[in-house]
mmCIF file with all atom_site columns, C-alpha atoms in Angstrom:
data_model
loop_
_atom_site.group_PDB
_atom_site.id
_atom_site.type_symbol
_atom_site.label_atom_id
_atom_site.label_alt_id
_atom_site.label_comp_id
_atom_site.label_asym_id
_atom_site.label_entity_id
_atom_site.label_seq_id
_atom_site.pdbx_PDB_ins_code
_atom_site.Cartn_x
_atom_site.Cartn_y
_atom_site.Cartn_z
_atom_site.occupancy
_atom_site.B_iso_or_equiv
_atom_site.pdbx_formal_charge
_atom_site.auth_seq_id
_atom_site.auth_comp_id
_atom_site.auth_asym_id
_atom_site.auth_atom_id
_atom_site.pdbx_PDB_model_num
ATOM 1   C CA . CYS A 1 1   ? 190.480 27.744 154.415 1.00 83.00 ? 47  CYS A CA 1
ATOM 2   C CA . CYS A 1 2   ? 192.061 28.397 157.777 1.00 85.00 ? 48  CYS A CA 1
ATOM 3   C CA . ILE A 1 3   ? 189.031 30.267 159.132 1.00 86.00 ? 49  ILE A CA 1
ATOM 4   C CA . VAL A 1 4   ? 186.607 27.578 157.973 1.00 85.00 ? 50  VAL A CA 1
ATOM 5   C CA . LEU A 1 5   ? 188.764 24.867 159.547 1.00 85.00 ? 51  LEU A CA 1
ATOM 6   C CA . MET A 1 6   ? 189.067 26.809 162.806 1.00 84.00 ? 52  MET A CA 1
ATOM 7   C CA . LEU A 1 7   ? 185.290 27.005 163.044 1.00 82.00 ? 53  LEU A CA 1
ATOM 8   C CA . THR A 1 8   ? 184.547 23.425 162.021 1.00 84.00 ? 54  THR A CA 1
ATOM 9   C CA . MET A 1 9   ? 187.387 21.555 163.753 1.00 86.00 ? 55  MET A CA 1
ATOM 10  C CA . ASP A 1 10  ? 187.657 21.058 167.496 1.00 85.00 ? 56  ASP A CA 1
ATOM 11  C CA . SER A 1 11  ? 190.802 23.172 167.997 1.00 89.00 ? 57  SER A CA 1
ATOM 12  C CA . PHE A 1 12  ? 191.821 26.628 166.849 1.00 90.00 ? 58  PHE A CA 1
ATOM 13  C CA . LEU A 1 13  ? 195.491 25.628 166.534 1.00 93.00 ? 59  LEU A CA 1
ATOM 14  C CA . LEU A 1 14  ? 194.979 22.453 164.514 1.00 93.00 ? 60  LEU A CA 1
ATOM 15  C CA . PRO A 1 15  ? 194.253 24.133 161.145 1.00 92.00 ? 61  PRO A CA 1
ATOM 16  C CA . LEU A 1 16  ? 197.484 26.101 161.430 1.00 94.00 ? 62  LEU A CA 1
ATOM 17  C CA . ILE A 1 17  ? 199.371 22.849 161.952 1.00 95.00 ? 63  ILE A CA 1
ATOM 18  C CA . PHE A 1 18  ? 197.587 21.287 158.949 1.00 94.00 ? 64  PHE A CA 1
ATOM 19  C CA . LEU A 1 19  ? 198.424 24.259 156.751 1.00 93.00 ? 65  LEU A CA 1
ATOM 20  C CA . CYS A 1 20  ? 202.032 24.269 157.946 1.00 94.00 ? 66  CYS A CA 1
ATOM 21  C CA . CYS A 1 21  ? 202.443 20.629 156.946 1.00 94.00 ? 67  CYS A CA 1
ATOM 22  C CA . ILE A 1 22  ? 200.717 21.167 153.598 1.00 94.00 ? 68  ILE A CA 1
ATOM 23  C CA . GLY A 1 23  ? 202.835 24.283 153.062 1.00 94.00 ? 69  GLY A CA 1
ATOM 24  C CA . VAL A 1 24  ? 205.989 22.199 153.483 1.00 95.00 ? 70  VAL A CA 1
ATOM 25  C CA . SER A 1 25  ? 204.703 19.671 150.959 1.00 94.00 ? 71  SER A CA 1
ATOM 26  C CA . ILE A 1 26  ? 203.849 22.475 148.508 1.00 92.00 ? 72  ILE A CA 1
ATOM 27  C CA . LEU A 1 27  ? 207.337 23.949 148.878 1.00 93.00 ? 73  LEU A CA 1
ATOM 28  C CA . TRP A 1 28  ? 208.929 20.535 148.279 1.00 94.00 ? 74  TRP A CA 1
ATOM 29  C CA . ASN A 1 29  ? 206.708 19.984 145.265 1.00 90.00 ? 75  ASN A CA 1
ATOM 30  C CA . MET A 1 30  ? 207.457 23.371 143.735 1.00 89.00 ? 76  MET A CA 1
ATOM 31  C CA . GLY A 1 31  ? 211.150 23.009 144.494 1.00 87.00 ? 77  GLY A CA 1
ATOM 32  C CA . SER A 1 32  ? 211.256 19.625 142.792 1.00 85.00 ? 78  SER A CA 1
ATOM 33  C CA . ASN A 1 33  ? 210.046 21.199 139.531 1.00 79.00 ? 79  ASN A CA 1
ATOM 34  C CA . TYR A 1 34  ? 213.664 22.100 138.830 1.00 78.00 ? 80  TYR A CA 1
ATOM 35  C CA . PHE A 1 35  ? 214.196 18.853 136.904 1.00 76.00 ? 81  PHE A CA 1
ATOM 36  C CA . MET A 1 36  ? 211.414 19.806 134.475 1.00 74.00 ? 82  MET A CA 1
ATOM 37  C CA . GLY A 1 37  ? 213.226 22.899 133.320 1.00 75.00 ? 83  GLY A CA 1
ATOM 38  C CA . GLU A 1 38  ? 210.420 25.401 132.955 1.00 77.00 ? 84  GLU A CA 1
ATOM 39  C CA . ILE A 1 39  ? 206.743 25.004 133.808 1.00 79.00 ? 85  ILE A CA 1
ATOM 40  C CA . SER A 1 40  ? 203.891 27.213 132.680 1.00 78.00 ? 86  SER A CA 1
ATOM 41  C CA . TYR A 1 41  ? 202.856 30.186 134.787 1.00 81.00 ? 87  TYR A CA 1
ATOM 42  C CA . ILE A 1 42  ? 199.323 28.772 134.993 1.00 84.00 ? 88  ILE A CA 1
ATOM 43  C CA . THR A 1 43  ? 200.678 25.602 136.582 1.00 83.00 ? 89  THR A CA 1
ATOM 44  C CA . LYS A 1 44  ? 202.654 27.701 139.058 1.00 83.00 ? 90  LYS A CA 1
ATOM 45  C CA . ALA A 1 45  ? 199.523 29.700 139.858 1.00 84.00 ? 91  ALA A CA 1
ATOM 46  C CA . VAL A 1 46  ? 197.093 26.830 140.426 1.00 88.00 ? 92  VAL A CA 1
ATOM 47  C CA . ALA A 1 47  ? 199.300 23.985 141.661 1.00 87.00 ? 93  ALA A CA 1
ATOM 48  C CA . ALA A 1 48  ? 199.545 25.160 145.267 1.00 90.00 ? 94  ALA A CA 1
ATOM 49  C CA . VAL A 1 49  ? 195.799 25.674 145.630 1.00 91.00 ? 95  VAL A CA 1
ATOM 50  C CA . LEU A 1 50  ? 195.033 22.340 143.965 1.00 88.00 ? 96  LEU A CA 1
ATOM 51  C CA . GLN A 1 51  ? 197.534 20.559 146.183 1.00 89.00 ? 97  GLN A CA 1
ATOM 52  C CA . LEU A 1 52  ? 195.997 22.143 149.277 1.00 90.00 ? 98  LEU A CA 1
ATOM 53  C CA . ALA A 1 53  ? 192.519 21.070 148.202 1.00 88.00 ? 99  ALA A CA 1
ATOM 54  C CA . VAL A 1 54  ? 193.546 17.543 147.264 1.00 86.00 ? 100 VAL A CA 1
ATOM 55  C CA . THR A 1 55  ? 195.690 16.751 150.319 1.00 87.00 ? 101 THR A CA 1
ATOM 56  C CA . LEU A 1 56  ? 193.867 18.553 153.140 1.00 91.00 ? 102 LEU A CA 1
ATOM 57  C CA . ASP A 1 57  ? 191.500 15.653 153.705 1.00 91.00 ? 103 ASP A CA 1
ATOM 58  C CA . TYR A 1 58  ? 194.448 13.333 154.402 1.00 92.00 ? 104 TYR A CA 1
ATOM 59  C CA . SER A 1 59  ? 195.349 15.519 157.371 1.00 93.00 ? 105 SER A CA 1
ATOM 60  C CA . ILE A 1 60  ? 191.783 15.449 158.643 1.00 92.00 ? 106 ILE A CA 1
ATOM 61  C CA . PHE A 1 61  ? 191.720 11.638 158.335 1.00 94.00 ? 107 PHE A CA 1
ATOM 62  C CA . LEU A 1 62  ? 194.903 11.388 160.404 1.00 94.00 ? 108 LEU A CA 1
ATOM 63  C CA . TRP A 1 63  ? 193.527 13.694 163.106 1.00 93.00 ? 109 TRP A CA 1
ATOM 64  C CA . HIS A 1 64  ? 190.260 11.783 163.452 1.00 93.00 ? 110 HIS A CA 1
ATOM 65  C CA . SER A 1 65  ? 192.051 8.441  163.499 1.00 94.00 ? 111 SER A CA 1
ATOM 66  C CA . TYR A 1 66  ? 194.413 9.753  166.187 1.00 95.00 ? 112 TYR A CA 1
ATOM 67  C CA . ASN A 1 67  ? 191.474 10.897 168.323 1.00 92.00 ? 113 ASN A CA 1
ATOM 68  C CA . GLU A 1 68  ? 189.800 7.501  167.949 1.00 94.00 ? 114 GLU A CA 1
ATOM 69  C CA . GLN A 1 69  ? 192.976 5.754  169.050 1.00 94.00 ? 115 GLN A CA 1
ATOM 70  C CA . LEU A 1 70  ? 193.307 8.039  172.081 1.00 92.00 ? 116 LEU A CA 1
ATOM 71  C CA . GLU A 1 71  ? 189.964 6.693  173.295 1.00 92.00 ? 117 GLU A CA 1
ATOM 72  C CA . HIS A 1 72  ? 191.533 3.194  173.472 1.00 91.00 ? 118 HIS A CA 1
ATOM 73  C CA . THR A 1 73  ? 194.932 4.089  174.944 1.00 87.00 ? 119 THR A CA 1
ATOM 74  C CA . THR A 1 74  ? 196.548 6.839  176.978 1.00 86.00 ? 120 THR A CA 1
ATOM 75  C CA . ASP A 1 75  ? 199.909 6.607  175.214 1.00 91.00 ? 121 ASP A CA 1
ATOM 76  C CA . HIS A 1 76  ? 199.951 9.370  172.598 1.00 93.00 ? 122 HIS A CA 1
ATOM 77  C CA . LYS A 1 77  ? 202.839 7.890  170.628 1.00 95.00 ? 123 LYS A CA 1
ATOM 78  C CA . GLU A 1 78  ? 201.168 4.500  170.384 1.00 95.00 ? 124 GLU A CA 1
ATOM 79  C CA . ALA A 1 79  ? 197.890 6.113  169.354 1.00 95.00 ? 125 ALA A CA 1
ATOM 80  C CA . MET A 1 80  ? 199.696 8.101  166.653 1.00 95.00 ? 126 MET A CA 1
ATOM 81  C CA . ALA A 1 81  ? 201.491 5.000  165.380 1.00 95.00 ? 127 ALA A CA 1
ATOM 82  C CA . VAL A 1 82  ? 198.198 3.183  164.911 1.00 94.00 ? 128 VAL A CA 1
ATOM 83  C CA . ALA A 1 83  ? 196.619 6.319  163.401 1.00 94.00 ? 129 ALA A CA 1
ATOM 84  C CA . ILE A 1 84  ? 199.447 6.619  160.859 1.00 95.00 ? 130 ILE A CA 1
ATOM 85  C CA . HIS A 1 85  ? 198.969 3.003  159.830 1.00 94.00 ? 131 HIS A CA 1
ATOM 86  C CA . GLU A 1 86  ? 195.193 3.357  159.500 1.00 93.00 ? 132 GLU A CA 1
ATOM 87  C CA . THR A 1 87  ? 195.421 6.681  157.674 1.00 92.00 ? 133 THR A CA 1
ATOM 88  C CA . PHE A 1 88  ? 198.016 5.428  155.215 1.00 92.00 ? 134 PHE A CA 1
ATOM 89  C CA . ALA A 1 89  ? 195.940 2.337  154.485 1.00 88.00 ? 135 ALA A CA 1
ATOM 90  C CA . SER A 1 90  ? 192.766 4.348  153.841 1.00 88.00 ? 136 SER A CA 1
ATOM 91  C CA . VAL A 1 91  ? 194.445 7.196  151.940 1.00 91.00 ? 137 VAL A CA 1
ATOM 92  C CA . LEU A 1 92  ? 196.565 4.988  149.683 1.00 91.00 ? 138 LEU A CA 1
ATOM 93  C CA . GLY A 1 93  ? 193.727 3.978  147.346 1.00 89.00 ? 139 GLY A CA 1
ATOM 94  C CA . SER A 1 94  ? 192.404 7.505  147.066 1.00 89.00 ? 140 SER A CA 1
ATOM 95  C CA . SER A 1 95  ? 195.822 8.984  146.402 1.00 92.00 ? 141 SER A CA 1
ATOM 96  C CA . ILE A 1 96  ? 196.672 6.396  143.738 1.00 93.00 ? 142 ILE A CA 1
ATOM 97  C CA . THR A 1 97  ? 193.421 7.217  141.948 1.00 92.00 ? 143 THR A CA 1
ATOM 98  C CA . THR A 1 98  ? 194.159 10.942 142.186 1.00 91.00 ? 144 THR A CA 1
ATOM 99  C CA . VAL A 1 99  ? 197.706 10.470 140.892 1.00 92.00 ? 145 VAL A CA 1
ATOM 100 C CA . ALA A 1 100 ? 196.377 8.422  137.971 1.00 93.00 ? 146 ALA A CA 1
ATOM 101 C CA . GLY A 1 101 ? 193.907 11.192 137.146 1.00 91.00 ? 147 GLY A CA 1
ATOM 102 C CA . PHE A 1 102 ? 196.631 13.801 137.126 1.00 90.00 ? 148 PHE A CA 1
ATOM 103 C CA . ILE A 1 103 ? 198.911 11.591 135.034 1.00 92.00 ? 149 ILE A CA 1
ATOM 104 C CA . ALA A 1 104 ? 196.085 11.336 132.510 1.00 92.00 ? 150 ALA A CA 1
ATOM 105 C CA . LEU A 1 105 ? 196.439 15.102 132.032 1.00 87.00 ? 151 LEU A CA 1
ATOM 106 C CA . CYS A 1 106 ? 199.915 14.449 130.616 1.00 86.00 ? 152 CYS A CA 1
ATOM 107 C CA . PHE A 1 107 ? 198.338 13.046 127.468 1.00 88.00 ? 153 PHE A CA 1
ATOM 108 C CA . MET A 1 108 ? 196.561 16.283 126.572 1.00 82.00 ? 154 MET A CA 1
ATOM 109 C CA . SER A 1 109 ? 197.581 17.927 123.343 1.00 80.00 ? 155 SER A CA 1
ATOM 110 C CA . PHE A 1 110 ? 198.389 21.133 125.256 1.00 76.00 ? 156 PHE A CA 1
ATOM 111 C CA . THR A 1 111 ? 201.694 21.420 127.106 1.00 70.00 ? 157 THR A CA 1
ATOM 112 C CA . LEU A 1 112 ? 199.805 22.790 130.099 1.00 74.00 ? 158 LEU A CA 1
ATOM 113 C CA . GLY A 1 113 ? 198.275 19.362 130.698 1.00 81.00 ? 159 GLY A CA 1
ATOM 114 C CA . ARG A 1 114 ? 201.693 17.727 130.844 1.00 83.00 ? 160 ARG A CA 1
ATOM 115 C CA . ASP A 1 115 ? 203.038 20.373 133.230 1.00 84.00 ? 161 ASP A CA 1
ATOM 116 C CA . LEU A 1 116 ? 200.017 20.325 135.496 1.00 87.00 ? 162 LEU A CA 1
ATOM 117 C CA . GLY A 1 117 ? 199.733 16.542 135.431 1.00 89.00 ? 163 GLY A CA 1
ATOM 118 C CA . ILE A 1 118 ? 203.329 15.942 136.491 1.00 89.00 ? 164 ILE A CA 1
ATOM 119 C CA . VAL A 1 119 ? 203.380 18.706 139.107 1.00 90.00 ? 165 VAL A CA 1
ATOM 120 C CA . MET A 1 120 ? 200.106 17.608 140.676 1.00 91.00 ? 166 MET A CA 1
ATOM 121 C CA . ALA A 1 121 ? 200.924 13.888 140.602 1.00 92.00 ? 167 ALA A CA 1
ATOM 122 C CA . LYS A 1 122 ? 204.153 14.700 142.462 1.00 92.00 ? 168 LYS A CA 1
ATOM 123 C CA . GLY A 1 123 ? 202.185 16.961 144.773 1.00 92.00 ? 169 GLY A CA 1
ATOM 124 C CA . VAL A 1 124 ? 199.795 14.228 145.812 1.00 93.00 ? 170 VAL A CA 1
ATOM 125 C CA . VAL A 1 125 ? 202.615 11.776 146.503 1.00 94.00 ? 171 VAL A CA 1
ATOM 126 C CA . ILE A 1 126 ? 204.586 14.380 148.468 1.00 94.00 ? 172 ILE A CA 1
ATOM 127 C CA . GLY A 1 127 ? 201.396 15.384 150.311 1.00 93.00 ? 173 GLY A CA 1
ATOM 128 C CA . VAL A 1 128 ? 200.753 11.807 151.442 1.00 94.00 ? 174 VAL A CA 1
ATOM 129 C CA . ILE A 1 129 ? 204.369 11.420 152.547 1.00 94.00 ? 175 ILE A CA 1
ATOM 130 C CA . CYS A 1 130 ? 204.183 14.662 154.562 1.00 94.00 ? 176 CYS A CA 1
ATOM 131 C CA . CYS A 1 131 ? 200.843 13.618 156.045 1.00 93.00 ? 177 CYS A CA 1
ATOM 132 C CA . VAL A 1 132 ? 202.278 10.411 157.484 1.00 93.00 ? 178 VAL A CA 1
ATOM 133 C CA . THR A 1 133 ? 205.665 11.833 158.530 1.00 94.00 ? 179 THR A CA 1
ATOM 134 C CA . ILE A 1 134 ? 205.672 15.569 159.273 1.00 96.00 ? 180 ILE A CA 1
ATOM 135 C CA . LEU A 1 135 ? 202.066 16.004 160.414 1.00 95.00 ? 181 LEU A CA 1
ATOM 136 C CA . PRO A 1 136 ? 202.173 13.285 163.099 1.00 96.00 ? 182 PRO A CA 1
ATOM 137 C CA . ALA A 1 137 ? 205.388 14.798 164.469 1.00 96.00 ? 183 ALA A CA 1
ATOM 138 C CA . LEU A 1 138 ? 203.806 18.265 164.570 1.00 96.00 ? 184 LEU A CA 1
ATOM 139 C CA . ILE A 1 139 ? 200.675 16.951 166.274 1.00 95.00 ? 185 ILE A CA 1
ATOM 140 C CA . LEU A 1 140 ? 202.711 15.148 168.930 1.00 95.00 ? 186 LEU A CA 1
ATOM 141 C CA . VAL A 1 141 ? 204.936 18.182 169.538 1.00 96.00 ? 187 VAL A CA 1
ATOM 142 C CA . PHE A 1 142 ? 201.971 20.564 169.804 1.00 95.00 ? 188 PHE A CA 1
ATOM 143 C CA . ASP A 1 143 ? 199.640 18.133 171.588 1.00 93.00 ? 189 ASP A CA 1
ATOM 144 C CA . LYS A 1 144 ? 199.307 20.225 174.765 1.00 94.00 ? 190 LYS A CA 1
ATOM 145 C CA . PRO A 1 145 ? 198.665 23.532 172.939 1.00 94.00 ? 191 PRO A CA 1
ATOM 146 C CA . ILE A 1 146 ? 196.120 21.753 170.737 1.00 93.00 ? 192 ILE A CA 1
ATOM 147 C CA . GLU A 1 147 ? 194.332 20.553 173.869 1.00 91.00 ? 193 GLU A CA 1
ATOM 148 C CA . LYS A 1 148 ? 194.382 24.067 175.344 1.00 93.00 ? 194 LYS A CA 1
ATOM 149 C CA . THR A 1 149 ? 192.820 25.568 172.203 1.00 90.00 ? 195 THR A CA 1
ATOM 150 C CA . ARG A 1 150 ? 189.994 23.041 171.925 1.00 87.00 ? 196 ARG A CA 1
ATOM 151 C CA . HIS A 1 151 ? 186.500 24.461 171.609 1.00 83.00 ? 197 HIS A CA 1
ATOM 152 C CA . LYS A 1 152 ? 182.941 23.272 171.203 1.00 79.00 ? 198 LYS A CA 1
ATOM 153 C CA . LEU A 1 153 ? 182.022 22.307 167.654 1.00 73.00 ? 199 LEU A CA 1
ATOM 154 C CA . LEU A 1 154 ? 179.826 24.929 166.050 1.00 71.00 ? 200 LEU A CA 1
ATOM 155 C CA . LEU A 1 155 ? 178.230 22.511 163.586 1.00 66.00 ? 201 LEU A CA 1
ATOM 156 C CA . SER A 1 156 ? 178.150 19.426 165.783 1.00 65.00 ? 202 SER A CA 1
ATOM 157 C CA . ASN A 1 157 ? 174.622 18.169 165.149 1.00 72.00 ? 203 ASN A CA 1
ATOM 158 C CA . MET A 1 158 ? 173.392 18.090 161.570 1.00 75.00 ? 204 MET A CA 1
ATOM 159 C CA . ASP A 1 159 ? 170.479 15.681 162.171 1.00 82.00 ? 205 ASP A CA 1
ATOM 160 C CA . ARG A 1 160 ? 167.726 18.234 161.606 1.00 84.00 ? 206 ARG A CA 1
ATOM 161 C CA . PRO A 1 161 ? 169.075 19.741 158.361 1.00 84.00 ? 207 PRO A CA 1
ATOM 162 C CA . SER A 1 162 ? 169.857 16.308 156.924 1.00 85.00 ? 208 SER A CA 1
ATOM 163 C CA . ALA A 1 163 ? 166.413 14.977 157.872 1.00 89.00 ? 209 ALA A CA 1
ATOM 164 C CA . PHE A 1 164 ? 164.781 18.026 156.260 1.00 90.00 ? 210 PHE A CA 1
ATOM 165 C CA . ILE A 1 165 ? 166.795 17.632 153.062 1.00 90.00 ? 211 ILE A CA 1
ATOM 166 C CA . THR A 1 166 ? 166.094 13.913 152.738 1.00 91.00 ? 212 THR A CA 1
ATOM 167 C CA . LYS A 1 167 ? 162.396 14.437 153.490 1.00 91.00 ? 213 LYS A CA 1
ATOM 168 C CA . HIS A 1 168 ? 162.101 17.119 150.770 1.00 90.00 ? 214 HIS A CA 1
ATOM 169 C CA . TYR A 1 169 ? 164.609 15.632 148.314 1.00 89.00 ? 215 TYR A CA 1
ATOM 170 C CA . LYS A 1 170 ? 162.419 16.337 145.274 1.00 90.00 ? 216 LYS A CA 1
ATOM 171 C CA . VAL A 1 171 ? 162.450 20.065 146.003 1.00 90.00 ? 217 VAL A CA 1
ATOM 172 C CA . TRP A 1 172 ? 166.262 20.037 146.292 1.00 84.00 ? 218 TRP A CA 1
ATOM 173 C CA . ILE A 1 173 ? 166.622 18.288 142.939 1.00 85.00 ? 219 ILE A CA 1
#
């Protein structure tokens, strides 16, 4: 995940910051399982990876919103404040839907569904909270190193492949 993000994002340091923030949210989520008593080993094994996959896009939304706001203002803190507001507004609907889907797992006849549903629903909520609190702080603290590690996008222009695919859509189906 880190290597793919380093190649597709505009900074080599940014994916490490994303993964650090998501790692904190995973640790909080796993630590908060104490109130459940015992959870299945399968839930322990897959919850961290699922939480990473589900909440990584929230971090990417925040980063892109922050960059858009920097085009309008030179104040980094003001740009981040607006980016947090915009990200939270756009991520809220998606996260509520995801939480509802994971809560639906609780009604499975297997105990695994209940475990996984509760752990992942908590994980999404904790992931959103970390995305709008910890991640903005990390980005502002490491703003200069992020700028120093910027690089040219490797997959910046996808016009030709997308035009080819849409032109030959029947072959792709």
